[in-house]
Coordinates of C-alpha atoms in Angstrom, one line a residue:
V21 CA 3.2 0.2 9.9
F22 CA 2.2 -2.3 8.0
Q23 CA 5.3 -4.4 7.8
G24 CA 5.2 -4.0 12.0
S25 CA 1.5 -5.5 12.3
Y26 CA 0.3 -7.4 9.3
Q27 CA 1.8 -10.3 7.9
T28 CA 1.9 -9.8 4.0
K29 CA 0.8 -12.3 1.5
Q30 CA 4.9 -13.5 0.8
V31 CA 5.3 -14.7 4.4
C32 CA 3.1 -17.6 4.9
E33 CA 5.5 -20.4 6.4
D34 CA 5.4 -20.7 10.2
L35 CA 9.3 -19.7 11.0
M36 CA 9.2 -22.2 14.1
R37 CA 8.7 -25.1 12.2
L38 CA 10.9 -24.6 9.6
A39 CA 14.1 -23.6 12.5
F40 CA 12.6 -26.6 15.3
G41 CA 10.9 -29.0 12.6
P42 CA 8.4 -31.8 13.9
M43 CA 9.1 -30.0 17.7
A44 CA 7.0 -26.9 16.7
G45 CA 4.2 -28.8 14.7
R46 CA 1.5 -28.1 17.9
N47 CA 1.1 -24.7 17.4
N48 CA -0.5 -25.3 13.3
N49 CA -3.8 -24.3 14.1
L50 CA -2.7 -20.9 15.6
F51 CA -0.5 -20.2 12.8
Q52 CA -3.0 -21.1 10.7
S53 CA -5.3 -19.0 12.4
L54 CA -2.9 -15.9 12.7
R55 CA -2.2 -16.3 9.0
S56 CA -5.8 -16.2 7.7
M57 CA -6.3 -13.0 10.2
S58 CA -3.5 -11.3 9.0
L59 CA -4.2 -11.7 5.6
S60 CA -8.2 -10.5 5.9
R61 CA -8.0 -8.0 7.4
D62 CA -7.0 -5.6 5.2
S63 CA -7.2 -6.9 1.9
G64 CA -7.8 -3.9 0.3
A65 CA -4.6 -2.4 1.4
P66 CA -1.6 -1.0 -1.0
I67 CA 0.9 -3.9 -0.8
A68 CA 2.8 -2.2 -3.8
A69 CA 2.9 1.2 -5.8
D70 CA 1.1 1.0 -9.0
P71 CA 3.0 1.1 -12.5
K72 CA 1.2 4.4 -13.1
D73 CA 3.4 5.8 -10.4
L74 CA 6.6 4.3 -12.3
E75 CA 5.6 6.3 -15.3
E76 CA 5.2 10.0 -13.0
F77 CA 8.7 8.8 -11.7
E78 CA 10.0 8.9 -14.8
K79 CA 8.7 12.1 -16.0
R80 CA 10.4 14.0 -13.1
R81 CA 13.3 16.1 -13.8
D82 CA 15.8 14.5 -11.5
T83 CA 15.0 10.9 -13.3
F84 CA 15.2 12.5 -16.5
G85 CA 18.7 14.2 -16.3
L86 CA 20.0 11.1 -15.0
C87 CA 18.8 9.1 -17.8
A88 CA 20.3 11.6 -19.7
D89 CA 23.8 11.4 -18.1
L90 CA 23.3 8.0 -18.0
E91 CA 23.2 8.0 -22.0
K92 CA 26.1 10.4 -22.1
A93 CA 28.7 8.0 -20.6
R94 CA 27.5 4.8 -22.4
Q95 CA 27.9 6.3 -25.3
M96 CA 31.6 7.4 -24.0
S97 CA 32.0 3.7 -23.0
N98 CA 32.5 4.8 -19.6
K99 CA 31.4 1.5 -17.1
E100 CA 32.3 3.0 -14.1
A101 CA 30.3 6.1 -15.1
T102 CA 27.4 4.2 -16.6
Q103 CA 27.3 1.5 -13.7
S104 CA 27.1 4.5 -10.8
I105 CA 24.4 6.4 -12.8
K106 CA 22.4 2.8 -13.4
L107 CA 22.6 2.7 -9.5
Q108 CA 21.7 6.2 -8.8
I109 CA 18.3 5.7 -10.7
E110 CA 17.5 2.6 -10.0
N111 CA 17.7 3.9 -5.8
L112 CA 16.0 6.8 -6.7
V113 CA 13.6 4.8 -8.2
K114 CA 12.6 2.7 -5.4
T115 CA 13.1 5.3 -2.7
L116 CA 9.7 7.0 -4.7
L117 CA 7.9 3.9 -5.4
D118 CA 8.1 3.3 -1.1
L119 CA 7.6 7.1 -0.7
K120 CA 4.4 6.6 -2.5
L121 CA 3.3 3.7 -0.9
Q122 CA 3.8 4.8 2.1
V123 CA 1.2 7.9 1.3
K124 CA -1.6 5.3 0.0
R125 CA -1.5 3.2 2.5
N126 CA -1.5 6.0 4.9
E127 CA -4.7 7.4 2.8
Y128 CA -5.7 4.4 2.7
F129 CA -5.9 4.0 6.9
K130 CA -7.1 6.7 7.5
R131 CA -10.1 6.4 5.3
V132 CA -10.9 2.9 6.4
D133 CA -10.1 3.6 9.9
G134 CA -12.8 6.2 9.8
L135 CA -15.1 3.9 8.5
R136 CA -14.2 1.8 11.0
A137 CA -15.0 3.9 13.5
Q138 CA -18.6 4.8 12.3
G139 CA -19.1 0.9 12.1
L140 CA -19.3 1.1 8.2
P141 CA -17.8 -2.0 6.5
T142 CA -14.7 -1.2 4.7
T143 CA -14.4 -3.7 1.8
A144 CA -15.1 -2.0 -1.5
S145 CA -16.0 1.0 0.1
P146 CA -16.2 4.2 -1.7
G147 CA -14.4 7.1 -1.1
K148 CA -14.6 9.3 1.5
A149 CA -15.5 12.6 -0.7
D150 CA -18.9 10.7 -1.1
F151 CA -19.1 10.2 2.3
D152 CA -18.4 13.8 3.1
R153 CA -20.9 14.6 0.0
A154 CA -23.5 12.8 2.2
L155 CA -23.4 14.3 5.2
Q156 CA -23.3 17.6 3.4
K157 CA -26.6 17.2 1.8
V158 CA -28.0 15.8 5.0
R159 CA -29.1 18.9 7.2
S160 CA -29.9 17.3 10.5
N161 CA -27.5 16.6 13.3
S162 CA -28.2 12.9 12.8
T163 CA -25.0 10.6 11.7
L164 CA -26.9 7.6 11.1
S165 CA -28.9 9.7 8.9
A166 CA -26.1 10.8 6.9
V167 CA -24.8 6.7 6.7
A168 CA -27.9 6.1 5.2
Y169 CA -28.3 8.7 2.6
F170 CA -24.7 7.5 1.5
V171 CA -25.7 4.1 1.3
Q172 CA -29.0 5.0 -1.4
S173 CA -26.5 6.9 -3.5
C174 CA -23.7 3.9 -3.6
S175 CA -26.8 1.6 -4.3

């Protein structure tokens, strides 16, 4: 969803201007607006996995087994096996990082979209558990009261 709907921070060029040169310069204001809009909409959205995740992946049995196989291949001076195992490890880690990022993004957008639906700000927002706790403490049916209590508890 993110790559198809939002512009990442790494994308900052007007591709039309790059392709067609000065003939495409009339849209500079439009592209500047689009860049700034997409960069600020969900600036807190995860765009990369954490280094902690990499440490977590290294502790997995499959990764640990591949690392042991890699060490054996190196000791036997088998360059072909060493290269093959290296590629397997790289592919596994890249896939795991992509999946972890996808999970984090899904969690983030689920939480943020819920806050938006309630009319709450999404920047530097506390976790969903805090809001749920605030809802449980308020005995009335008023969502407004729950929001007020939640905001007070965050202050």
